[in-house]
Every structure is written in C-alpha cells, then in structure tokens.
mmCIF file of C-alpha atoms and ligand atoms in Angstrom:
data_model
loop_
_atom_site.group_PDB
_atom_site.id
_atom_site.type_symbol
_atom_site.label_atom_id
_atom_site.label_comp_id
_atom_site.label_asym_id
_atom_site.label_seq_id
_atom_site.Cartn_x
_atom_site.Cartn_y
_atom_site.Cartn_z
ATOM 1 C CA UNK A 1 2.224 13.703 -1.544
ATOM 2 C CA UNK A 2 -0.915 15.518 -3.180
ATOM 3 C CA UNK A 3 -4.139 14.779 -1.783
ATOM 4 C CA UNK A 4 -7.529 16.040 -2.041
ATOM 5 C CA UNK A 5 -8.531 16.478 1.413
ATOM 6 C CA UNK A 6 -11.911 16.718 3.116
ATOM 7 C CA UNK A 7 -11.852 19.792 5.356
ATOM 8 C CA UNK A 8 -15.030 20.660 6.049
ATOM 9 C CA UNK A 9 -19.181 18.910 5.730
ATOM 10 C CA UNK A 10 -21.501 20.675 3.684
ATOM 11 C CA UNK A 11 -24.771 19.042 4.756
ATOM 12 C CA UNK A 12 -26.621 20.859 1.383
ATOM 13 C CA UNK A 13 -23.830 19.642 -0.789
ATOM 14 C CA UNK A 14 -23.952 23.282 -2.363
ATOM 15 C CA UNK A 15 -20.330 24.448 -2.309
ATOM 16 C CA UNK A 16 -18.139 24.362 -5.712
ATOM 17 C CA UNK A 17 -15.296 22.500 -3.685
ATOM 18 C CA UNK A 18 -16.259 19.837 -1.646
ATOM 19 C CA UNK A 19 -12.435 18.907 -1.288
ATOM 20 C CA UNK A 20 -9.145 20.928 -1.043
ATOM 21 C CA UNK A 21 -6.142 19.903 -3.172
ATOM 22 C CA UNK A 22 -3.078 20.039 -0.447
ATOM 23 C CA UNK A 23 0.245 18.593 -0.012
ATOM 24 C CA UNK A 24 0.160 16.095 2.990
ATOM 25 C CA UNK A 25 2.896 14.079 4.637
ATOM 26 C CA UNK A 26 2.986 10.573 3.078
ATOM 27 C CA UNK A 27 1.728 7.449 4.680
ATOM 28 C CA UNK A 28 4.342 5.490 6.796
ATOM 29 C CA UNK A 29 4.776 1.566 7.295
ATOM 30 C CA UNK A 30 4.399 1.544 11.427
ATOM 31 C CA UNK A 31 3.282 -1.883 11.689
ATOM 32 C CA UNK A 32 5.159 -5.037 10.199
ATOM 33 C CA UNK A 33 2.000 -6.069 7.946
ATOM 34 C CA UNK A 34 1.542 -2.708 6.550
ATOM 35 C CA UNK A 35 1.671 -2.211 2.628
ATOM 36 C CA UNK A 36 1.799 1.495 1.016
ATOM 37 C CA UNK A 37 0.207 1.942 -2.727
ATOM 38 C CA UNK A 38 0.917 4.171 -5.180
ATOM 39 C CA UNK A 39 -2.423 4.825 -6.503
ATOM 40 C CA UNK A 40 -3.389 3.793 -10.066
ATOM 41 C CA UNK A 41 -7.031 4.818 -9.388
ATOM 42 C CA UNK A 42 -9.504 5.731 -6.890
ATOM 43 C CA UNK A 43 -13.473 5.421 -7.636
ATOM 44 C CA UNK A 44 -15.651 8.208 -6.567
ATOM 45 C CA UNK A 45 -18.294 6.540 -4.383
ATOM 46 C CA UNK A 46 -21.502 8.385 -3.920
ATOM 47 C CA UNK A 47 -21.123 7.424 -0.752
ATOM 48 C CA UNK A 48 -18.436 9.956 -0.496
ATOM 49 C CA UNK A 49 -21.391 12.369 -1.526
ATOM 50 C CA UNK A 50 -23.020 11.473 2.300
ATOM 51 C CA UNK A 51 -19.664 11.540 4.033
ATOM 52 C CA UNK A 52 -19.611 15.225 2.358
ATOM 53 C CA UNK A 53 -23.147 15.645 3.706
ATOM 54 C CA UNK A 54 -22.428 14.202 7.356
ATOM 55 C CA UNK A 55 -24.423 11.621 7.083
ATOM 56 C CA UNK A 56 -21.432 9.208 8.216
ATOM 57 C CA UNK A 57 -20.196 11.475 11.056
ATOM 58 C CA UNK A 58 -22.319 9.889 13.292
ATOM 59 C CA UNK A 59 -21.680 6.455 12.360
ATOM 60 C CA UNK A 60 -17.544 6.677 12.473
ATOM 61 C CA UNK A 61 -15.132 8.607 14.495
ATOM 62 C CA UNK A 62 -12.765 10.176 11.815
ATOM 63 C CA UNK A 63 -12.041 13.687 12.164
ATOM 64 C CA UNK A 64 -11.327 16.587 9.871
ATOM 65 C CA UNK A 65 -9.604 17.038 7.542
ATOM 66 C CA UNK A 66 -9.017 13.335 6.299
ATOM 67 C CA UNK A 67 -8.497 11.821 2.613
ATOM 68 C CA UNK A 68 -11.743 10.412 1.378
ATOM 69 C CA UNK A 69 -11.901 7.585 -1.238
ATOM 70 C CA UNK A 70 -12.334 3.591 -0.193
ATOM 71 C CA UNK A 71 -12.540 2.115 -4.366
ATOM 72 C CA UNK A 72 -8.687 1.991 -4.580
ATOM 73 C CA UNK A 73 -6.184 -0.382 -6.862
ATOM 74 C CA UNK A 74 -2.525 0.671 -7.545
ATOM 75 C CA UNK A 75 1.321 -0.868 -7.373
ATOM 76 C CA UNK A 76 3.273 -2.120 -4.302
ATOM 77 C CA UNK A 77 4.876 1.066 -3.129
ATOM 78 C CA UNK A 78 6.259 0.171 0.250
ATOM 79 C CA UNK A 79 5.864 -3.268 2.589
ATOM 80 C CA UNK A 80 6.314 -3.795 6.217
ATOM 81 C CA UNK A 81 8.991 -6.740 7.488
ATOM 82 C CA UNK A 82 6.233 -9.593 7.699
ATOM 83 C CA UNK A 83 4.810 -9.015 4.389
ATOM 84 C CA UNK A 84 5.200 -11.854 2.033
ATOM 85 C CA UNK A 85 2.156 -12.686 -0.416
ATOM 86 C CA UNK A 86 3.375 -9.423 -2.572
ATOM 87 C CA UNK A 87 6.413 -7.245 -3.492
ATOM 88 C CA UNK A 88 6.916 -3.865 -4.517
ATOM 89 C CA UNK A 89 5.959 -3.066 -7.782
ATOM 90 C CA UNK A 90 2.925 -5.692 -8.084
ATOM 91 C CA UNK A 91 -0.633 -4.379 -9.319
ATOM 92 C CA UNK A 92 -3.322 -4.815 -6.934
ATOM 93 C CA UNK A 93 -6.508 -3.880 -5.727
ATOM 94 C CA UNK A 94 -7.582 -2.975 -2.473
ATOM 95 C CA UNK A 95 -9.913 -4.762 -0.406
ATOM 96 C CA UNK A 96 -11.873 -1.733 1.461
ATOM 97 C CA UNK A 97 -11.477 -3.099 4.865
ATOM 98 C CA UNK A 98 -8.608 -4.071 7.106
ATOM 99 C CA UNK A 99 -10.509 -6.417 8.633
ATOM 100 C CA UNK A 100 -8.922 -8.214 12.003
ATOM 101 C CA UNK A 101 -7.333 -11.722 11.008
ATOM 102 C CA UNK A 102 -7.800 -13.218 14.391
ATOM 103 C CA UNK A 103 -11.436 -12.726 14.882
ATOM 104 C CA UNK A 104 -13.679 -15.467 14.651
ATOM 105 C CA UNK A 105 -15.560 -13.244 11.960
ATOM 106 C CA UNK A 106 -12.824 -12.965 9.914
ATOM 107 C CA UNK A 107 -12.041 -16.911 10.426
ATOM 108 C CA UNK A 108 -15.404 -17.250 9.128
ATOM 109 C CA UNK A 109 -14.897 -15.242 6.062
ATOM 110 C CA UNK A 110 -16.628 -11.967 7.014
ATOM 111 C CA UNK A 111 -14.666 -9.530 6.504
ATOM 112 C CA UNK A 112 -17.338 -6.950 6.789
ATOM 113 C CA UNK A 113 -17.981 -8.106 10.548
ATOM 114 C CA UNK A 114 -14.810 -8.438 11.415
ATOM 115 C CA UNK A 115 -13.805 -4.543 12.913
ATOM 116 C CA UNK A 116 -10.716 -3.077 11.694
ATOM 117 C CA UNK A 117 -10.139 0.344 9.976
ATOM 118 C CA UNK A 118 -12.200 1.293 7.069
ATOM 119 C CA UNK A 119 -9.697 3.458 4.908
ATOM 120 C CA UNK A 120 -11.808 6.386 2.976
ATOM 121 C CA UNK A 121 -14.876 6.190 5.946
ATOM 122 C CA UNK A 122 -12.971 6.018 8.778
ATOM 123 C CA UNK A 123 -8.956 7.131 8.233
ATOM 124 C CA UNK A 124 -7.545 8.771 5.465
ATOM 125 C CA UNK A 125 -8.109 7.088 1.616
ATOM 126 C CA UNK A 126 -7.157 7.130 -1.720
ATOM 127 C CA UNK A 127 -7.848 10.281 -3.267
ATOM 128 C CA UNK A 128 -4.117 11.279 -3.011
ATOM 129 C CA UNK A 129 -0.712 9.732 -4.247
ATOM 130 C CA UNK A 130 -0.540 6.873 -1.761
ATOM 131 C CA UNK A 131 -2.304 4.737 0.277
ATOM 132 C CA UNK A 132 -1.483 2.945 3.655
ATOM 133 C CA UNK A 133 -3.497 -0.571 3.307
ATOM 134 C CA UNK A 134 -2.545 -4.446 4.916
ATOM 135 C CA UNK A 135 -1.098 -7.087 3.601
ATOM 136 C CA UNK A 136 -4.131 -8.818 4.352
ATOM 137 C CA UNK A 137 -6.355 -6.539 1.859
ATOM 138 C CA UNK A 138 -4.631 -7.139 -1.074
ATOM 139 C CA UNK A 139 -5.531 -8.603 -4.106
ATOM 140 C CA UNK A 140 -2.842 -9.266 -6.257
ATOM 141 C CA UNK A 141 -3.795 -8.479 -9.953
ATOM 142 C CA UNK A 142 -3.807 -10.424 -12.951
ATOM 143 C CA UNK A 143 -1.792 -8.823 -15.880
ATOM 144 C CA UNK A 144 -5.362 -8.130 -18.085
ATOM 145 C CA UNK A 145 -5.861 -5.735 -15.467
ATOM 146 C CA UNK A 146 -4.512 -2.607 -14.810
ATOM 147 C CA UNK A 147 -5.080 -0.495 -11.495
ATOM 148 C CA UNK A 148 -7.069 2.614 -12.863
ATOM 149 C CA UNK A 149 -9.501 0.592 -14.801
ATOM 150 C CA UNK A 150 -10.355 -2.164 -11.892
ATOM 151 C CA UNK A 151 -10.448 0.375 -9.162
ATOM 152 C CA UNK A 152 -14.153 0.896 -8.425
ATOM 153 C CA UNK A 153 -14.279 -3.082 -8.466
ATOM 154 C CA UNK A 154 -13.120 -2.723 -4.615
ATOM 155 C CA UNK A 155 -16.518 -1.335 -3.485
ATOM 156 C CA UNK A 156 -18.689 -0.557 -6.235
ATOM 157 C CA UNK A 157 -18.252 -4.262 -7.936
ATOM 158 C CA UNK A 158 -17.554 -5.845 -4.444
ATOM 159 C CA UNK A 159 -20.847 -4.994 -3.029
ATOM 160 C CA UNK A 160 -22.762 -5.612 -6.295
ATOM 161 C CA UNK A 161 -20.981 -9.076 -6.523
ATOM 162 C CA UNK A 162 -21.851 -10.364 -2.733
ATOM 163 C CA UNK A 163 -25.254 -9.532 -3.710
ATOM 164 C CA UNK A 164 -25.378 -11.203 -6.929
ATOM 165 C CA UNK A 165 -23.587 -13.725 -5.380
ATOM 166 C CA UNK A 166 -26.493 -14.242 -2.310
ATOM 167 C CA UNK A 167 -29.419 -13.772 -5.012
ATOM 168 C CA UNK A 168 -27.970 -16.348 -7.809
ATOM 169 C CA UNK A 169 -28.744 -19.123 -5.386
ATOM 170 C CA UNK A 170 -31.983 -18.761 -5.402
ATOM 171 C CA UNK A 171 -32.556 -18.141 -9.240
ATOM 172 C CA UNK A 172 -33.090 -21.050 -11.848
ATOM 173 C CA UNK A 173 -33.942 -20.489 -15.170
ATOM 174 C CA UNK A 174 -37.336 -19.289 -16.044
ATOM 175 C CA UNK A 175 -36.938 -16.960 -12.807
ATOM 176 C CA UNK A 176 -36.633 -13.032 -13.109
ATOM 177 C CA UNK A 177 -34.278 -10.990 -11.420
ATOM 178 C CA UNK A 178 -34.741 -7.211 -11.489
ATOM 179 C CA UNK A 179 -32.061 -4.816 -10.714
ATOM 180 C CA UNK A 180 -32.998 -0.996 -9.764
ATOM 181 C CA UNK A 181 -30.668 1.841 -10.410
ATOM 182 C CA UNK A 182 -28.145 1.056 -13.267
ATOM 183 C CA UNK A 183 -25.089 2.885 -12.148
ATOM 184 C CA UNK A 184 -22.177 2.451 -10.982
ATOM 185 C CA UNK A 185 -23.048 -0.673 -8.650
ATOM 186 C CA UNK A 186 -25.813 -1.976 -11.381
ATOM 187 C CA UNK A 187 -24.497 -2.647 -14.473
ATOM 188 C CA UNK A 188 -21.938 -4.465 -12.454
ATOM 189 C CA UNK A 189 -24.288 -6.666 -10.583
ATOM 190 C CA UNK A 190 -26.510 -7.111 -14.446
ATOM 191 C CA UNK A 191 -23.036 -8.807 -15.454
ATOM 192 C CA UNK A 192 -22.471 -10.594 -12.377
ATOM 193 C CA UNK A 193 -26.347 -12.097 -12.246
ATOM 194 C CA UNK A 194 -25.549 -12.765 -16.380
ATOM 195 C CA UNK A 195 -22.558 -14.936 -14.940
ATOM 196 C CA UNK A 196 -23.573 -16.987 -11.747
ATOM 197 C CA UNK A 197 -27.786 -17.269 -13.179
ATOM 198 C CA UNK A 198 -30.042 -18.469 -15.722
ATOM 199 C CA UNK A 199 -32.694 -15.481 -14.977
ATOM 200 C CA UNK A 200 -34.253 -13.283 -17.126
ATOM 201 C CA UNK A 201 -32.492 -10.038 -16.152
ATOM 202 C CA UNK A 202 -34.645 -6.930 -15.932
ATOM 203 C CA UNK A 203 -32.629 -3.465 -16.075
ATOM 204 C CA UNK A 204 -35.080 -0.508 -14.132
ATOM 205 C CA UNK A 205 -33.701 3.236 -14.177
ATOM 206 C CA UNK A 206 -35.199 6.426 -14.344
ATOM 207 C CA UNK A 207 -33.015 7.413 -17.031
ATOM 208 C CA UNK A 208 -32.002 6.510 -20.744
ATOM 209 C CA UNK A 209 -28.962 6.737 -20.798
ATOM 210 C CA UNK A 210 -28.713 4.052 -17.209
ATOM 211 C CA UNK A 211 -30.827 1.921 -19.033
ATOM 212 C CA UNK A 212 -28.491 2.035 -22.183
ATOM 213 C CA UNK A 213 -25.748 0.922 -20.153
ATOM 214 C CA UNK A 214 -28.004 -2.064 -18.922
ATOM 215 C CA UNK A 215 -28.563 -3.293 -21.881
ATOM 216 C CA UNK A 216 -24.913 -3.106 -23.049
ATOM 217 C CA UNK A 217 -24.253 -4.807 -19.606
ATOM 218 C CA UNK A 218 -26.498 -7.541 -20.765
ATOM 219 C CA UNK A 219 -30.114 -6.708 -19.537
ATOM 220 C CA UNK A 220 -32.874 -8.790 -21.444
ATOM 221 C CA UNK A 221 -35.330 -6.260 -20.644
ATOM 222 C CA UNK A 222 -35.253 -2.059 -20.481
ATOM 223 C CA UNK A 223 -38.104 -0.517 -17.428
ATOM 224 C CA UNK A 224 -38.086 2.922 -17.310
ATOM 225 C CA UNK A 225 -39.077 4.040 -14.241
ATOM 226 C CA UNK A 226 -41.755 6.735 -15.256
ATOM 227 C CA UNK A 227 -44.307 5.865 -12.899
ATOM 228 C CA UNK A 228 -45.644 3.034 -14.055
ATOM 229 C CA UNK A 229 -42.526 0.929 -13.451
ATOM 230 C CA UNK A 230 -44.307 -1.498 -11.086
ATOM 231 C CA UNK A 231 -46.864 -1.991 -13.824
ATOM 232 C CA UNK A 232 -44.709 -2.761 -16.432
ATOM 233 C CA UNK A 233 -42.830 -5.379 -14.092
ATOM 234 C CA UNK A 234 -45.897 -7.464 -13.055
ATOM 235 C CA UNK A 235 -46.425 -7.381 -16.644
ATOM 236 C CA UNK A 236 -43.115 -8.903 -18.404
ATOM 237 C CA UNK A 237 -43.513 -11.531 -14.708
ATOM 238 C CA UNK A 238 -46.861 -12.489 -15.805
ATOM 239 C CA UNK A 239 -48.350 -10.833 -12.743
ATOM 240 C CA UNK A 240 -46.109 -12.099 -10.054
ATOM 241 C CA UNK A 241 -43.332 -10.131 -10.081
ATOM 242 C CA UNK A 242 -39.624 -10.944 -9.471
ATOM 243 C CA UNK A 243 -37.863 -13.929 -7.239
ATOM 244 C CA UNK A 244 -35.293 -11.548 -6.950
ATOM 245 C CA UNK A 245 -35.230 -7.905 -6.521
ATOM 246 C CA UNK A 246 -31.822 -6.243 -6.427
ATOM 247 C CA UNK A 247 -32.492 -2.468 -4.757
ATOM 248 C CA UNK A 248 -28.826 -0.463 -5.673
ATOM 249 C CA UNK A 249 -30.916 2.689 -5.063
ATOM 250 C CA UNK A 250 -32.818 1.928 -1.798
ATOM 251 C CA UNK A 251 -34.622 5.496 -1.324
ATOM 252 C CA UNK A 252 -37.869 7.108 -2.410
ATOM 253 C CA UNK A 253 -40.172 5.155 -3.664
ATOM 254 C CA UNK A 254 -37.760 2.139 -4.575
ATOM 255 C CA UNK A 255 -38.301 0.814 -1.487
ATOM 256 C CA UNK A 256 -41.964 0.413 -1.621
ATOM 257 C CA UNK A 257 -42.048 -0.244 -4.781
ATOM 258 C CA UNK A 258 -39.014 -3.016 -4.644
ATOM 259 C CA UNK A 259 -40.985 -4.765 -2.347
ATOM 260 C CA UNK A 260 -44.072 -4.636 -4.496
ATOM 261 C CA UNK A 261 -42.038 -6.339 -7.263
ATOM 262 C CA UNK A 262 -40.868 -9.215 -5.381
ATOM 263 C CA UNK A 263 -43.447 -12.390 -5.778
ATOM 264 C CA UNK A 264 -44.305 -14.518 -3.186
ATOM 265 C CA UNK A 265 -41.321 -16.692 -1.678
ATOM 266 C CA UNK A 266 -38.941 -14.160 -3.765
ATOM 267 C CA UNK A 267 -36.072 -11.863 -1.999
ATOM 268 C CA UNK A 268 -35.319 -8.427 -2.299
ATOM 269 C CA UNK A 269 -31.513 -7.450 -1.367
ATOM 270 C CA UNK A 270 -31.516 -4.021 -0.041
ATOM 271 C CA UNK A 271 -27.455 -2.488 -1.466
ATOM 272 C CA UNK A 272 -28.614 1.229 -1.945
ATOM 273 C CA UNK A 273 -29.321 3.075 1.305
ATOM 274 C CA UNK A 274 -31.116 6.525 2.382
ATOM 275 C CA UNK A 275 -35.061 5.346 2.536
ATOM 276 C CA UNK A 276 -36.806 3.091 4.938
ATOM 277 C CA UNK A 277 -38.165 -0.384 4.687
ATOM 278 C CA UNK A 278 -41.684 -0.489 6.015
ATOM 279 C CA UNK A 279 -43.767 -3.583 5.475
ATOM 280 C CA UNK A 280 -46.436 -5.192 8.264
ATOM 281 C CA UNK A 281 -45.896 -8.594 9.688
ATOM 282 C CA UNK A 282 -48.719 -10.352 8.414
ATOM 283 C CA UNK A 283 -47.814 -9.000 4.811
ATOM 284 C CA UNK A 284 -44.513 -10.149 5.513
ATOM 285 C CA UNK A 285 -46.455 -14.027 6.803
ATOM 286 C CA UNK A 286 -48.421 -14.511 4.363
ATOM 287 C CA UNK A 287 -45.593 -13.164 1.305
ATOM 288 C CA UNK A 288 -43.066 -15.232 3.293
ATOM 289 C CA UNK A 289 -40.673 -12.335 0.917
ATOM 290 C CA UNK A 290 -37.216 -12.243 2.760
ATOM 291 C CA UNK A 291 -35.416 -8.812 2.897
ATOM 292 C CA UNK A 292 -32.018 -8.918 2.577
ATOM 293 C CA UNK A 293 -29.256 -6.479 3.675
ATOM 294 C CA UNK A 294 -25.361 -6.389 2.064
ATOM 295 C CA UNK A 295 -22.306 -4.577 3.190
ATOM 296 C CA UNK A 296 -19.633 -4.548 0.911
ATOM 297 C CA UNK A 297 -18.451 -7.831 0.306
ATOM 298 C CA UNK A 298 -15.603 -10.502 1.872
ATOM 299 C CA UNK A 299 -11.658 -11.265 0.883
ATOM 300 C CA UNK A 300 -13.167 -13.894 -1.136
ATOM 301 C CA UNK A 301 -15.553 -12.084 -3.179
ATOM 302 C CA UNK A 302 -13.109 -10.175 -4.545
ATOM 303 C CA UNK A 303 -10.713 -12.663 -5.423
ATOM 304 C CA UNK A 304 -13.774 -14.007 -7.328
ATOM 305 C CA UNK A 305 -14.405 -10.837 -9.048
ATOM 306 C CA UNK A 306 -10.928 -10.611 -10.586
ATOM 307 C CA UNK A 307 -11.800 -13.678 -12.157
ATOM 308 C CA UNK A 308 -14.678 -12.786 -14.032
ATOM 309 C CA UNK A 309 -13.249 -9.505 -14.946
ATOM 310 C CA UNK A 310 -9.843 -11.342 -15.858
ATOM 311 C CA UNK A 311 -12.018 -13.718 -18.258
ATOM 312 C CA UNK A 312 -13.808 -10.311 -19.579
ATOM 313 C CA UNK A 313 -17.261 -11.662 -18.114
ATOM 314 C CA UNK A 314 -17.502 -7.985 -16.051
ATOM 315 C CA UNK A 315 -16.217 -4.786 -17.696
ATOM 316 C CA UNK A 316 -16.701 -1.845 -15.906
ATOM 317 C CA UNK A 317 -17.940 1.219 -17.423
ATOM 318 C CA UNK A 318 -15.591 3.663 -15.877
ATOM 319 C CA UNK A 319 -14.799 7.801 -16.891
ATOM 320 C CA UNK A 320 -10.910 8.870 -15.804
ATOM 321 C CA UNK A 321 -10.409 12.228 -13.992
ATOM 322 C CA UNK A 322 -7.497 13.735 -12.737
ATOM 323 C CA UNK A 323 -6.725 13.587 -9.025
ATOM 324 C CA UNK A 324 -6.822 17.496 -8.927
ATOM 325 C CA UNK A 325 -10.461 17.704 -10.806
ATOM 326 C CA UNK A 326 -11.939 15.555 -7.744
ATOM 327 C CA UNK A 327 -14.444 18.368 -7.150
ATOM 328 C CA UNK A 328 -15.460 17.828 -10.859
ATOM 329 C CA UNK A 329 -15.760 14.302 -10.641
ATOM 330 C CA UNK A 330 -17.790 14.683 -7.371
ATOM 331 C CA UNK A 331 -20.146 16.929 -8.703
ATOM 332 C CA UNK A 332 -21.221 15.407 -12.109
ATOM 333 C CA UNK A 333 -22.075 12.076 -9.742
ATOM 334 C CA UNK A 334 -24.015 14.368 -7.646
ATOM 335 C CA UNK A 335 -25.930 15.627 -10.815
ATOM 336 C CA UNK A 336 -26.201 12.198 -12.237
ATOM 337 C CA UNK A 337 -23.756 12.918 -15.275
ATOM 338 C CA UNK A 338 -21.033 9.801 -14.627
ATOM 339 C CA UNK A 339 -22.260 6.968 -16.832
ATOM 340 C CA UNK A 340 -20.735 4.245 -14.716
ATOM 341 C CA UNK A 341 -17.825 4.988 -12.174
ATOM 342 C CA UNK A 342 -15.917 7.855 -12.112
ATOM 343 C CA UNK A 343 -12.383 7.510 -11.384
ATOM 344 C CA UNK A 344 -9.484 9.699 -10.140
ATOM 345 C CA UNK A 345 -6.173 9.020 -11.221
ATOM 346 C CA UNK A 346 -3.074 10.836 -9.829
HETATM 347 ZN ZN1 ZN B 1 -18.361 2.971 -2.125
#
C-alpha cells in the first residue's frame, strides 16, 4: 500500500519533507479481533508536528520509520474470526486507542487509562491506504456521515468533546465559558459547549480568521488576543472572569493568563499542551479554582459525538489533501494556514 512514512525527527521542524511517500507491506489480521480499514480520511494532528519534533520519543517506544496519523475513519476492509459488531464494507471511525477490554480501567469506561497500542503515537497509523485497528475501536457510522469528512472527530472532536463534556456540568445559564485557541479542537468544543450548556460562549484567538470560525461555530462573543485579552474578558464577566476556561492551546502565556480568567470556584481544563502550569497553594486556597487535565476521550464519548454530528449539532470545518501532499498539509498547520482540520485522503 502507499504510505507516507516518518523516517527521520527534525527537532527544528525546518525540512521541506517531514514524511516520505513509500510503498509498504499492508497491514495483516494476526489476532482474531483485529479489523483492517481502508482509509476514507486521516486528520493531520499538530500533534504529529511534536512527534516530527521528538517531543514524543521519549514518552513512547515506536521506532523509525513508522506511519504517523491517529484521526482516522474509513470502510471495513478486512476482520479477524471473532469479529462480529461490523462487516466489511461498513463506514466507521476509529477510536484512537486499542484500549485493553479486560482491565478494570476499561470496565470503568476509561479508555484512555486502560494501556493498549496507540496507532499513529505508538505503531504505525493512518496516513497510508490501510489501517490495522480492533474490533473494539470501532464506531460504526451513521449514513449522514461519510469517512473523510468525520475523520478528525476521532481525536480532534474526541478530546474537545470529553472536555466539553466535564465542563458542561458545571455551567448553568448566566455562566461564561471561554474557549482559547479556535482551531481544529475549538470550534469543535464552541459547538459541543453550544449543545450540552446554557453559557455564554466566549471565542479567544490571536487571529481573525480563528475567531471567524468561532463565531460561525456559534461563539456569542469574538476576544482577540492582542494583549489585552485578559482585560477584555473580566470585562464582558463583569470583573470575575469565567466558571469555565477551556485552554486548547496550553503554552505561552495561555496558561497564565487561562488561569487569570477563571473566577473564583470556576475550572480551567488544560487540552492544549507545551507550557507549564504554575500557580501557589494559597492562590490556589483561597481561589478554590480546580485545574483540570483531558486525554483524548472514552468509547463512549465518541459514540456520543456521532450523535450530535449525525443530528448536524457539530460540523467540522475540515480542508481535503491528498495522501501524497502530506508534507503540504503538515506544513500549512505548522504555519497556521489550515482553517479547521486538515485532512488526507488516499
Ligand atoms: Zn491528535
């Protein structure tokens, strides 16, 4: 099959191709729950921008070259003997982890704490012609949907919507719920917090054409962040800032600044990654704030997710490149040029 394959890190992220379009040997069923896709459509993650930059090699064992690409949704290629929930030929979407049925994690729900592989971090992914998944990762689609155009929904909407999903308990109406960095991740999660809460939703981006796409995501207000973005929060919040403070940027001056924005009592979800949280215990006493973390997102979750999309309460914002212009698609997310989710289709 083709694949565009990760060969080497470039810790600058200065080379023209980050990946090498090869022919590779196709995935094989070896275990009876196994499922091969055909790829529909794989979203281009900027975490595969750190796993270019070796910021992951420490954190998982994979080794060079491997297929990145972890947002993936496609058709039934292939199934092993004890597969039964789907057949070849049925759309689905990939949950991002094979997470281990039999741990009490997993029994629990939690996918993301239940071990397993981690196709696209930690063995090969989807930015080639197939994928080797598990029967237990699959979503089965709804006919609205078609693989290409739900694909970043698998990571970029899954994470969003377990955050959303934690935060909208904790909003009523009247509250305000502010969500930093409108990209890929947060124009999902201003349609998700539109769905599940009553809040006044506050879109904050350092760029127009982000907060553009908030808006048309369903923002009530527009913060640029120019500087003065703290400012103009404690303003619209009457001085007290946000319950809820959704971070999908969590580096610079976010952080600080995230924190800042989050009244007394309120939360701030931490999805974004790259900067540091640094707050003293007494400020953290006498703001009784809680700081939330979020990985990804559970079986569940997604399930949920289809719905909404199914129903046409999410729409993702997505731009369509071909498998072999992955090194395009990479680079205009690196420069900030993908409004939305890119996606590479085969
Ligand atoms: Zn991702």
């Amino acid at each position: 099959m083709k694949a565009a394959v990760l060969t080497d890190y470039d810790p600058s992220l200065s080379r023209q191709q980050f990946v090498l379009q090869q022919e590779v040997p196709d995935p094989e069923i070896t275990s009876p729950s196994d499922i091969v896709v055909r790829i529909g459509g794989a979203g281009v993650c900027r975490t595969d921008l750190h796993i270019i930059e070796g910021l992951w090699r420490e954190r998982v064992s994979v080794e060079l070259p491997y297929i990145m690409g972890h947002e993936n949704a496609g058709w039934v290629e292939a199934v092993g003997g004890s597969v039964e929930s789907v057949k070849v030929g049925d759309p689905v979407i990939c949950h991002p982890l094979l997470s281990r049925g039999q741990t009490l994690a997993a029994r629990r729900g939690n996918d993301m704490h239940a071990g397993g592989a981690f196709p696209g971090i930690d063995s090969d992914g989807g930015y080639a012609e197939l994928l080797k998944t598990s029967e237990r990762a699959v979503v089965k689609l709804p006919q609205s949907l078609a693989p290409k155009d739900v694909a970043p929904y698998a990571d970029a909407g899954l994470t969003a919507y377990h955050a959303v999903k934690k935060a909208a308990v904790n909003l009523v109406p009247g509250d305000y719920a502010v969500v930093i960095g409108i990209g890929g991740l947060g124009h999902i999660g201003v349609q998700v917090l539109k769905a599940l809460s009553g809040a006044a939703i506050i879109a904050l981006d350092r760029s127009e054409m982000a907060l553009q796409l908030g808006r048309e995501s369903g923002a009530d207000h527009t913060v640029r962040a120019d500087g003065t973005e703290l400012d103009q929060v404690l303003a619209l919040t009457g001085g007290l800032g946000a319950q809820v403070v959704i971070d999908f940027v969590g580096e610079g001056d976010s952080v600080a600044k995230g924190l800042k924005m989050t009244r007394n009592a309120g939360f701030y979800y931490i999805v974004g990654y790259g900067g540091k949280v640094e707050i003293s215990t007494m400020d953290m006493i006498v703001s009784e704030k809680s700081i939330v973390g979020n990985l990804v997102g559970t079986y569940p979750d997604l399930v949920e997710l289809m719905a909404l999309a199914d129903r046409g309460l999410v729409k993702l914002a997505t731009r369509e490149y071909r498998l072999n212009d992955a090194n395009s698609a990479l680079h205009d997310l690196h420069r900030g040029q993908v409004k939305g989710r890119a996606v590479l289709i085969p």
